mmCIF file of C-alpha atoms in Angstrom:
data_model
loop_
_atom_site.group_PDB
_atom_site.id
_atom_site.type_symbol
_atom_site.label_atom_id
_atom_site.label_comp_id
_atom_site.label_asym_id
_atom_site.label_seq_id
_atom_site.Cartn_x
_atom_site.Cartn_y
_atom_site.Cartn_z
ATOM 1 C CA MET O 7 -28.235 48.149 16.599
ATOM 2 C CA LEU O 8 -24.845 46.736 15.629
ATOM 3 C CA TYR O 9 -24.448 45.014 19.006
ATOM 4 C CA PHE O 10 -27.903 43.489 18.540
ATOM 5 C CA SER O 11 -26.866 42.153 15.105
ATOM 6 C CA HIS O 12 -23.722 40.604 16.613
ATOM 7 C CA ALA O 13 -25.631 39.056 19.519
ATOM 8 C CA SER O 14 -28.406 37.769 17.249
ATOM 9 C CA GLY O 15 -25.840 36.225 14.917
ATOM 10 C CA LEU O 16 -24.138 34.423 17.807
ATOM 11 C CA VAL O 17 -27.422 33.084 19.223
ATOM 12 C CA ILE O 18 -28.629 31.849 15.834
ATOM 13 C CA SER O 19 -25.229 30.289 15.132
ATOM 14 C CA LEU O 20 -25.195 28.368 18.420
ATOM 15 C CA ALA O 21 -28.713 27.160 17.644
ATOM 16 C CA GLY O 22 -27.402 26.034 14.260
ATOM 17 C CA VAL O 23 -24.635 24.046 15.991
ATOM 18 C CA PHE O 24 -27.211 22.347 18.222
ATOM 19 C CA PHE O 25 -29.605 21.407 15.425
ATOM 20 C CA TRP O 26 -26.857 20.293 13.009
ATOM 21 C CA HIS O 27 -25.257 18.175 15.730
ATOM 22 C CA THR O 28 -28.634 16.685 16.680
ATOM 23 C CA ALA O 29 -29.280 15.834 13.034
ATOM 24 C CA GLY O 30 -25.949 14.004 12.903
ATOM 25 C CA GLY O 31 -24.453 16.343 10.300
ATOM 26 C CA PRO O 32 -20.684 16.520 9.738
ATOM 27 C CA LEU O 33 -18.569 19.349 11.189
ATOM 28 C CA PRO O 34 -21.418 20.783 13.328
ATOM 29 C CA TRP O 35 -19.326 23.649 14.729
ATOM 30 C CA LEU O 36 -18.499 24.852 11.211
ATOM 31 C CA LEU O 37 -21.519 23.934 9.096
ATOM 32 C CA GLY O 38 -24.162 24.559 11.771
ATOM 33 C CA PRO O 39 -23.425 28.286 12.173
ATOM 34 C CA LEU O 40 -22.723 28.654 8.447
ATOM 35 C CA LEU O 41 -26.141 27.315 7.489
ATOM 36 C CA ALA O 42 -27.912 29.235 10.266
ATOM 37 C CA MET O 43 -26.316 32.545 9.281
ATOM 38 C CA LEU O 44 -26.877 31.873 5.574
ATOM 39 C CA ALA O 45 -30.574 31.168 6.140
ATOM 40 C CA GLY O 46 -30.955 34.235 8.330
ATOM 41 C CA ARG O 47 -29.267 36.515 5.816
ATOM 42 C CA LEU O 48 -31.309 35.175 2.896
ATOM 43 C CA LEU O 49 -34.448 35.837 4.963
ATOM 44 C CA GLY O 50 -33.313 39.427 5.409
ATOM 45 C CA LEU O 51 -32.509 39.267 9.146
ATOM 46 C CA PRO O 52 -30.054 41.912 10.439
ATOM 47 C CA LEU O 53 -27.238 39.530 11.386
ATOM 48 C CA ALA O 54 -23.533 40.324 11.612
ATOM 49 C CA SER O 55 -20.314 38.635 12.666
ATOM 50 C CA VAL O 56 -18.077 40.016 15.396
ATOM 51 C CA PRO O 57 -15.206 42.046 13.875
ATOM 52 C CA TYR O 58 -12.044 39.979 13.249
ATOM 53 C CA SER O 59 -13.848 36.754 14.196
ATOM 54 C CA ARG O 60 -12.729 35.004 10.996
ATOM 55 C CA GLU O 61 -9.149 36.169 11.528
ATOM 56 C CA LEU O 62 -9.103 34.801 15.088
ATOM 57 C CA GLY O 63 -10.662 31.534 13.919
ATOM 58 C CA GLN O 64 -8.078 31.176 11.153
ATOM 59 C CA ALA O 65 -5.241 31.849 13.607
ATOM 60 C CA ILE O 66 -6.441 29.102 15.944
ATOM 61 C CA VAL O 67 -6.897 26.655 13.047
ATOM 62 C CA GLY O 68 -3.425 27.525 11.737
ATOM 63 C CA LEU O 69 -1.922 26.738 15.126
ATOM 64 C CA ALA O 70 -3.854 23.488 15.426
ATOM 65 C CA LEU O 71 -2.980 22.226 11.950
ATOM 66 C CA GLY O 72 0.672 23.197 12.185
ATOM 67 C CA LEU O 73 1.011 20.962 15.234
ATOM 68 C CA THR O 74 0.247 17.934 13.034
ATOM 69 C CA PHE O 75 3.575 18.416 11.213
ATOM 70 C CA SER O 76 5.902 15.924 12.824
ATOM 71 C CA HIS O 77 9.362 15.646 11.265
ATOM 72 C CA GLU O 78 8.215 12.566 9.341
ATOM 73 C CA ALA O 79 5.041 14.313 8.154
ATOM 74 C CA LEU O 80 7.053 17.266 6.847
ATOM 75 C CA LEU O 81 9.404 14.973 4.900
ATOM 76 C CA ARG O 82 6.419 13.056 3.517
ATOM 77 C CA THR O 83 4.833 16.300 2.301
ATOM 78 C CA VAL O 84 8.056 17.524 0.670
ATOM 79 C CA ALA O 85 8.339 14.185 -1.151
ATOM 80 C CA MET O 86 4.946 14.927 -2.749
ATOM 81 C CA ALA O 87 6.341 18.035 -4.528
ATOM 82 C CA PRO O 88 6.096 16.636 -8.101
ATOM 83 C CA TRP O 89 2.465 15.631 -7.578
ATOM 84 C CA ILE O 90 1.702 19.009 -5.973
ATOM 85 C CA ALA O 91 3.161 20.800 -9.007
ATOM 86 C CA LEU O 92 0.998 18.660 -11.299
ATOM 87 C CA ALA O 93 -2.075 19.439 -9.184
ATOM 88 C CA VAL O 94 -1.387 23.191 -9.408
ATOM 89 C CA THR O 95 -1.175 22.958 -13.198
ATOM 90 C CA PHE O 96 -4.425 20.990 -13.236
ATOM 91 C CA ALA O 97 -6.116 23.711 -11.133
ATOM 92 C CA PHE O 98 -5.227 26.379 -13.718
ATOM 93 C CA LEU O 99 -6.550 24.167 -16.522
ATOM 94 C CA LEU O 100 -9.842 23.686 -14.681
ATOM 95 C CA ALA O 101 -10.098 27.444 -14.073
ATOM 96 C CA TRP O 102 -9.622 28.117 -17.802
ATOM 97 C CA LEU O 103 -12.322 25.587 -18.693
ATOM 98 C CA ALA O 104 -14.683 27.075 -16.089
ATOM 99 C CA MET O 105 -14.036 30.557 -17.493
ATOM 100 C CA GLN O 106 -14.932 29.412 -21.007
ATOM 101 C CA MET O 107 -18.145 27.788 -19.782
ATOM 102 C CA LEU O 108 -19.098 30.865 -17.767
ATOM 103 C CA ARG O 109 -18.760 33.106 -20.801
ATOM 104 C CA ARG O 110 -20.827 30.767 -22.980
ATOM 105 C CA LEU O 111 -23.658 30.526 -20.440
ATOM 106 C CA CYS O 112 -23.605 34.200 -19.488
ATOM 107 C CA PRO O 113 -23.275 36.279 -22.685
ATOM 108 C CA GLY O 114 -21.852 39.705 -22.039
ATOM 109 C CA LEU O 115 -19.618 38.567 -19.197
ATOM 110 C CA ASP O 116 -16.163 39.958 -19.891
ATOM 111 C CA PRO O 117 -13.224 37.489 -19.912
ATOM 112 C CA LEU O 118 -11.384 39.148 -17.020
ATOM 113 C CA THR O 119 -14.339 38.912 -14.634
ATOM 114 C CA ALA O 120 -14.975 35.308 -15.712
ATOM 115 C CA TRP O 121 -11.302 34.439 -15.166
ATOM 116 C CA LEU O 122 -11.147 35.947 -11.679
ATOM 117 C CA VAL O 123 -14.403 34.229 -10.725
ATOM 118 C CA ALA O 124 -13.136 30.843 -11.964
ATOM 119 C CA LEU O 125 -9.720 30.938 -10.272
ATOM 120 C CA PRO O 126 -9.647 29.139 -6.877
ATOM 121 C CA GLY O 127 -8.213 32.111 -4.994
ATOM 122 C CA GLY O 128 -9.404 34.240 -2.115
ATOM 123 C CA ALA O 129 -12.371 36.555 -2.641
ATOM 124 C CA SER O 130 -10.555 39.648 -1.363
ATOM 125 C CA GLU O 131 -7.429 39.031 -3.461
ATOM 126 C CA MET O 132 -9.328 38.303 -6.689
ATOM 127 C CA THR O 133 -11.589 41.304 -6.117
ATOM 128 C CA ALA O 134 -8.600 43.593 -5.585
ATOM 129 C CA ILE O 135 -7.100 42.481 -8.906
ATOM 130 C CA GLY O 136 -10.446 42.968 -10.620
ATOM 131 C CA ALA O 137 -10.843 46.466 -9.176
ATOM 132 C CA ARG O 138 -7.444 47.471 -10.559
ATOM 133 C CA ARG O 139 -8.274 46.049 -13.996
ATOM 134 C CA GLY O 140 -11.875 47.198 -14.356
ATOM 135 C CA ALA O 141 -13.656 43.879 -13.775
ATOM 136 C CA LYS O 142 -17.068 43.516 -12.104
ATOM 137 C CA SER O 143 -16.023 43.300 -8.469
ATOM 138 C CA GLU O 144 -19.489 42.437 -7.127
ATOM 139 C CA TRP O 145 -19.671 39.341 -9.353
ATOM 140 C CA ILE O 146 -16.170 38.253 -8.344
ATOM 141 C CA VAL O 147 -17.089 38.467 -4.647
ATOM 142 C CA LEU O 148 -20.331 36.579 -5.241
ATOM 143 C CA GLY O 149 -18.706 33.840 -7.330
ATOM 144 C CA GLN O 150 -15.754 33.305 -5.001
ATOM 145 C CA SER O 151 -18.007 33.242 -1.925
ATOM 146 C CA LEU O 152 -20.458 30.810 -3.550
ATOM 147 C CA ARG O 153 -17.616 28.493 -4.548
ATOM 148 C CA VAL O 154 -16.280 28.232 -0.996
ATOM 149 C CA LEU O 155 -19.793 27.876 0.431
ATOM 150 C CA ILE O 156 -20.789 25.043 -1.910
ATOM 151 C CA VAL O 157 -17.513 23.132 -1.561
ATOM 152 C CA VAL O 158 -17.563 23.453 2.241
ATOM 153 C CA LEU O 159 -21.128 22.141 2.359
ATOM 154 C CA LEU O 160 -20.780 19.476 -0.338
ATOM 155 C CA TYR O 161 -17.536 17.690 0.476
ATOM 156 C CA PRO O 162 -18.056 16.871 4.191
ATOM 157 C CA GLY O 163 -21.666 15.950 3.457
ATOM 158 C CA ALA O 164 -20.652 13.629 0.612
ATOM 159 C CA PHE O 165 -18.047 11.876 2.755
ATOM 160 C CA ALA O 166 -20.575 11.449 5.564
ATOM 161 C CA LEU O 167 -23.224 10.165 3.135
ATOM 162 C CA PHE O 168 -20.926 7.521 1.681
ATOM 163 C CA GLY O 169 -19.818 6.417 5.121
ATOM 164 C CA HIS O 170 -16.143 7.331 5.035
ATOM 165 C CA SER O 171 -14.431 5.935 8.118
ATOM 166 C CA THR O 172 -11.542 7.485 9.984
ATOM 167 C CA ALA O 173 -8.269 7.062 8.113
ATOM 168 C CA PRO O 174 -5.057 5.722 9.699
ATOM 169 C CA PHE O 175 -3.561 9.217 9.875
ATOM 170 C CA ALA O 176 -5.774 10.291 12.810
ATOM 171 C CA THR O 177 -3.661 11.995 15.478
ATOM 172 C CA THR O 178 -3.660 10.988 19.126
ATOM 173 C CA LEU O 179 -1.532 13.804 20.528
ATOM 174 C CA ALA O 180 -1.994 14.794 24.145
ATOM 175 C CA PRO O 181 -3.382 18.288 24.810
ATOM 176 C CA LEU O 182 -0.841 21.036 25.457
ATOM 177 C CA GLY O 183 -2.763 22.634 28.293
ATOM 178 C CA SER O 184 -1.913 26.187 29.362
ATOM 179 C CA SER O 185 1.459 26.082 27.582
ATOM 180 C CA ALA O 186 -0.381 26.705 24.301
ATOM 181 C CA LEU O 187 -1.690 30.101 25.408
ATOM 182 C CA PRO O 188 1.574 32.090 25.019
ATOM 183 C CA TRP O 189 1.855 30.889 21.400
ATOM 184 C CA LEU O 190 -1.248 32.726 20.308
ATOM 185 C CA LEU O 191 0.310 36.159 20.863
ATOM 186 C CA PRO O 192 3.359 35.742 18.567
ATOM 187 C CA ALA O 193 1.136 33.875 16.113
ATOM 188 C CA LEU O 194 -1.257 36.828 15.961
ATOM 189 C CA ALA O 195 1.694 39.228 15.734
ATOM 190 C CA LEU O 196 3.057 37.335 12.729
ATOM 191 C CA GLY O 197 -0.407 37.280 11.194
ATOM 192 C CA ALA O 198 -0.665 41.062 11.625
ATOM 193 C CA LEU O 199 2.775 41.495 10.070
ATOM 194 C CA LEU O 200 1.829 39.377 7.069
ATOM 195 C CA GLN O 201 -1.449 41.307 6.783
ATOM 196 C CA TRP O 202 0.554 44.542 6.714
ATOM 197 C CA ARG O 203 2.758 43.080 3.989
ATOM 198 C CA ARG O 204 -0.393 42.053 2.088
ATOM 199 C CA VAL O 205 0.374 38.343 2.207
ATOM 200 C CA PRO O 206 -2.741 36.264 1.348
ATOM 201 C CA ASN O 207 -4.482 34.432 4.220
ATOM 202 C CA PRO O 208 -2.044 35.957 6.751
ATOM 203 C CA TRP O 209 -3.999 35.001 9.859
ATOM 204 C CA PHE O 210 -3.906 31.343 8.819
ATOM 205 C CA ILE O 211 -0.404 31.162 7.337
ATOM 206 C CA GLY O 212 1.399 33.043 10.142
ATOM 207 C CA PRO O 213 0.242 30.809 13.024
ATOM 208 C CA LEU O 214 0.591 27.743 10.779
ATOM 209 C CA LEU O 215 4.260 28.529 10.176
ATOM 210 C CA ILE O 216 4.947 29.068 13.891
ATOM 211 C CA SER O 217 3.404 25.800 15.032
ATOM 212 C CA LEU O 218 4.781 23.905 12.003
ATOM 213 C CA VAL O 219 8.372 24.874 12.888
ATOM 214 C CA LEU O 220 7.860 24.032 16.552
ATOM 215 C CA ALA O 221 6.261 20.662 15.817
ATOM 216 C CA SER O 222 8.520 19.500 12.964
ATOM 217 C CA SER O 223 11.636 20.379 14.982
ATOM 218 C CA GLU O 224 10.135 18.401 17.886
ATOM 219 C CA THR O 225 10.465 21.451 20.122
ATOM 220 C CA VAL O 226 6.816 20.976 21.046
ATOM 221 C CA THR O 227 4.518 17.987 20.629
ATOM 222 C CA GLY O 228 0.820 18.011 21.414
ATOM 223 C CA ARG O 229 -2.467 19.534 20.328
ATOM 224 C CA LEU O 230 -4.474 22.558 21.336
ATOM 225 C CA PRO O 231 -6.752 22.186 24.378
ATOM 226 C CA VAL O 232 -10.273 20.860 23.915
ATOM 227 C CA GLY O 233 -12.643 23.530 22.653
ATOM 228 C CA TRP O 234 -10.144 25.703 20.786
ATOM 229 C CA VAL O 235 -10.756 24.211 17.338
ATOM 230 C CA GLU O 236 -14.522 24.125 17.940
ATOM 231 C CA LEU O 237 -14.429 27.851 18.796
ATOM 232 C CA ALA O 238 -12.432 28.532 15.631
ATOM 233 C CA GLN O 239 -14.937 26.623 13.509
ATOM 234 C CA LEU O 240 -17.812 28.577 15.049
ATOM 235 C CA LEU O 241 -16.134 31.907 14.237
ATOM 236 C CA ILE O 242 -15.284 30.850 10.668
ATOM 237 C CA GLY O 243 -18.773 29.453 10.054
ATOM 238 C CA ILE O 244 -20.373 32.714 11.165
ATOM 239 C CA ALA O 245 -18.043 34.759 8.960
ATOM 240 C CA LEU O 246 -18.751 32.592 5.911
ATOM 241 C CA GLY O 247 -22.521 32.649 6.319
ATOM 242 C CA VAL O 248 -22.748 36.396 6.849
ATOM 243 C CA ARG O 249 -21.237 37.147 3.428
ATOM 244 C CA PHE O 250 -24.551 36.591 1.659
ATOM 245 C CA ASP O 251 -27.752 38.582 1.438
ATOM 246 C CA ARG O 252 -30.953 38.226 -0.517
ATOM 247 C CA GLN O 253 -30.490 41.292 -2.712
ATOM 248 C CA GLN O 254 -27.043 40.179 -3.798
ATOM 249 C CA MET O 255 -28.325 36.782 -4.874
ATOM 250 C CA LEU O 256 -31.335 38.218 -6.740
ATOM 251 C CA ALA O 257 -29.367 40.940 -8.536
ATOM 252 C CA ALA O 258 -27.702 38.623 -11.071
ATOM 253 C CA PRO O 259 -29.806 35.452 -11.573
ATOM 254 C CA ARG O 260 -28.299 34.541 -14.949
ATOM 255 C CA PHE O 261 -24.760 34.894 -13.626
ATOM 256 C CA VAL O 262 -25.584 32.761 -10.578
ATOM 257 C CA ALA O 263 -27.113 30.033 -12.767
ATOM 258 C CA ALA O 264 -24.131 30.089 -15.133
ATOM 259 C CA PHE O 265 -21.698 30.009 -12.227
ATOM 260 C CA LEU O 266 -23.423 27.034 -10.589
ATOM 261 C CA ALA O 267 -23.329 25.100 -13.878
ATOM 262 C CA SER O 268 -19.636 25.849 -14.415
ATOM 263 C CA LEU O 269 -18.815 24.995 -10.800
ATOM 264 C CA GLY O 270 -20.656 21.671 -11.083
ATOM 265 C CA SER O 271 -18.584 20.758 -14.145
ATOM 266 C CA LEU O 272 -15.391 21.890 -12.400
ATOM 267 C CA LEU O 273 -16.124 19.751 -9.331
ATOM 268 C CA LEU O 274 -16.794 16.654 -11.450
ATOM 269 C CA LEU O 275 -13.502 17.149 -13.283
ATOM 270 C CA ALA O 276 -11.694 17.767 -9.979
ATOM 271 C CA VAL O 277 -13.022 14.487 -8.543
ATOM 272 C CA ALA O 278 -12.014 12.649 -11.739
ATOM 273 C CA GLY O 279 -8.542 14.182 -11.484
ATOM 274 C CA ALA O 280 -8.381 13.145 -7.834
ATOM 275 C CA GLY O 281 -9.135 9.575 -8.821
ATOM 276 C CA LEU O 282 -6.232 9.642 -11.275
ATOM 277 C CA LEU O 283 -3.954 11.260 -8.686
ATOM 278 C CA ALA O 284 -4.873 8.629 -6.094
ATOM 279 C CA MET O 285 -4.066 5.838 -8.544
ATOM 280 C CA LEU O 286 -0.751 7.267 -9.775
ATOM 281 C CA ALA O 287 0.578 8.655 -6.476
ATOM 282 C CA GLY O 288 -0.735 5.868 -4.271
ATOM 283 C CA LEU O 289 -2.865 8.186 -2.136
ATOM 284 C CA PRO O 290 -6.168 7.319 -0.451
ATOM 285 C CA LEU O 291 -9.011 8.599 -2.646
ATOM 286 C CA PRO O 292 -10.574 10.851 0.067
ATOM 287 C CA LEU O 293 -7.162 12.457 0.607
ATOM 288 C CA ALA O 294 -6.711 13.096 -3.124
ATOM 289 C CA ILE O 295 -10.242 14.539 -3.407
ATOM 290 C CA LEU O 296 -9.600 17.076 -0.638
ATOM 291 C CA ALA O 297 -6.130 17.852 -2.010
ATOM 292 C CA LEU O 298 -7.676 18.951 -5.331
ATOM 293 C CA ALA O 299 -10.872 20.455 -3.884
ATOM 294 C CA PRO O 300 -11.347 24.078 -5.061
ATOM 295 C CA GLY O 301 -12.417 25.258 -1.613
ATOM 296 C CA GLY O 302 -10.845 27.470 1.031
ATOM 297 C CA ILE O 303 -7.638 26.056 2.506
ATOM 298 C CA THR O 304 -8.829 26.558 6.099
ATOM 299 C CA GLU O 305 -12.137 24.768 5.541
ATOM 300 C CA MET O 306 -10.631 21.873 3.545
ATOM 301 C CA CYS O 307 -7.971 21.287 6.204
ATOM 302 C CA LEU O 308 -10.629 21.317 8.920
ATOM 303 C CA THR O 309 -12.532 18.695 6.917
ATOM 304 C CA ALA O 310 -9.383 16.586 6.610
ATOM 305 C CA LYS O 311 -8.704 16.884 10.338
ATOM 306 C CA ALA O 312 -12.258 15.849 11.222
ATOM 307 C CA MET O 313 -11.959 12.828 8.910
ATOM 308 C CA GLY O 314 -8.591 11.780 10.329
ATOM 309 C CA LEU O 315 -6.798 12.279 7.003
ATOM 310 C CA ASP O 316 -3.165 13.263 6.494
ATOM 311 C CA VAL O 317 -3.513 16.995 7.194
ATOM 312 C CA PRO O 318 0.087 17.990 6.254
ATOM 313 C CA THR O 319 -0.389 16.562 2.755
ATOM 314 C CA ILE O 320 -3.661 18.491 2.310
ATOM 315 C CA ILE O 321 -1.923 21.671 3.473
ATOM 316 C CA GLY O 322 0.906 21.075 0.993
ATOM 317 C CA PHE O 323 -1.462 20.754 -1.974
ATOM 318 C CA GLN O 324 -3.864 23.524 -0.965
ATOM 319 C CA LEU O 325 -1.232 26.054 0.144
ATOM 320 C CA CYS O 326 0.970 25.640 -2.932
ATOM 321 C CA ARG O 327 -2.041 26.032 -5.209
ATOM 322 C CA LEU O 328 -3.175 29.157 -3.360
ATOM 323 C CA VAL O 329 0.295 30.735 -3.537
ATOM 324 C CA MET O 330 0.661 30.031 -7.273
ATOM 325 C CA VAL O 331 -2.843 31.309 -8.043
ATOM 326 C CA LEU O 332 -2.165 34.556 -6.207
ATOM 327 C CA LEU O 333 1.275 34.950 -7.806
ATOM 328 C CA LEU O 334 0.034 34.306 -11.353
ATOM 329 C CA ALA O 335 -3.507 35.709 -11.265
ATOM 330 C CA GLU O 336 -2.551 39.292 -12.075
ATOM 331 C CA PRO O 337 0.118 38.553 -14.744
ATOM 332 C CA LEU O 338 -2.281 36.181 -16.487
ATOM 333 C CA SER O 339 -5.041 38.796 -16.182
ATOM 334 C CA ARG O 340 -2.816 41.335 -17.939
ATOM 335 C CA ARG O 341 -2.193 38.868 -20.759
ATOM 336 C CA LEU O 342 -5.919 38.244 -20.980
ATOM 337 C CA LEU O 343 -6.593 41.961 -21.361
ATOM 338 C CA THR O 344 -3.797 42.324 -23.922
ATOM 339 C CA ALA O 345 -5.185 39.449 -25.984
ATOM 340 C CA LYS O 346 -8.664 41.013 -25.807
ATOM 341 C CA ASP O 347 -7.346 44.411 -26.986
ATOM 342 C CA GLN O 348 -5.442 42.812 -29.885
ATOM 343 C CA SER O 349 -8.534 40.936 -31.017
#
């Protein structure tokens, strides 16, 4: 039965790629399978993703994006450090505002659960903190998954709708050919090591670091062979879509409505902040919007790559925010609980 669920998921996902590509939608290899799997799960179909498919997809994407870090690109990203620090602070402010709105719209929601839902961190990491502190883990998973889903669907679609053209940062690197294959093994080994050490997003960060060092030191120049990134997007799209099921969505309608309202407000504020960042830092507006987008780092970087934007800058903003959120989420959660007990 499990093999049937895996096979059915793959067939439906490939059909989603075909139909999304035919419709002219953006990122067909990512959004096609995501939408197909999401629809199937909400209809109650027994679909499943292949084990470790998301991890493999993240590893390939990490390798591909790290190769965009030329020496000049790395220096350019480091020079953005003050703006990155400001963006991280802004992300925490938005999370606090979203938490307050969530609690107003969903009476009875405890502050810790609302805080861990509002933070732009990974679902597994936020859920683990919530489990240790007595928060509602099922709502944290649902909120974090919905946030990534909506941002991944909304941002590429909005850019396509408003006719964004390819930016001048588009890469024209030659493919690496078979020389790229040996890199995947040490990249996966580093990802496994970081997973063992409980580092967040290890399967993305490990390969990213390997290819970043190789590319920025000019030891290797090039890009992954044709088809690798498309395969990675397919695997990630399947894994994202399979997170949802009909019972989960129907179990907490008031929470879902409150979350969608708070997320809508957060996204509007994030776009407004991106406009200010673009003006002050001299960045292209689409680049600033993706830099501040509260989505998954892998998916936002894939969007930037597809649009021909400066991928290293997006990685700098998104990765630093993710690291700071995961470093500060639990200490701030403890303070939140202490403040609640004192009141």
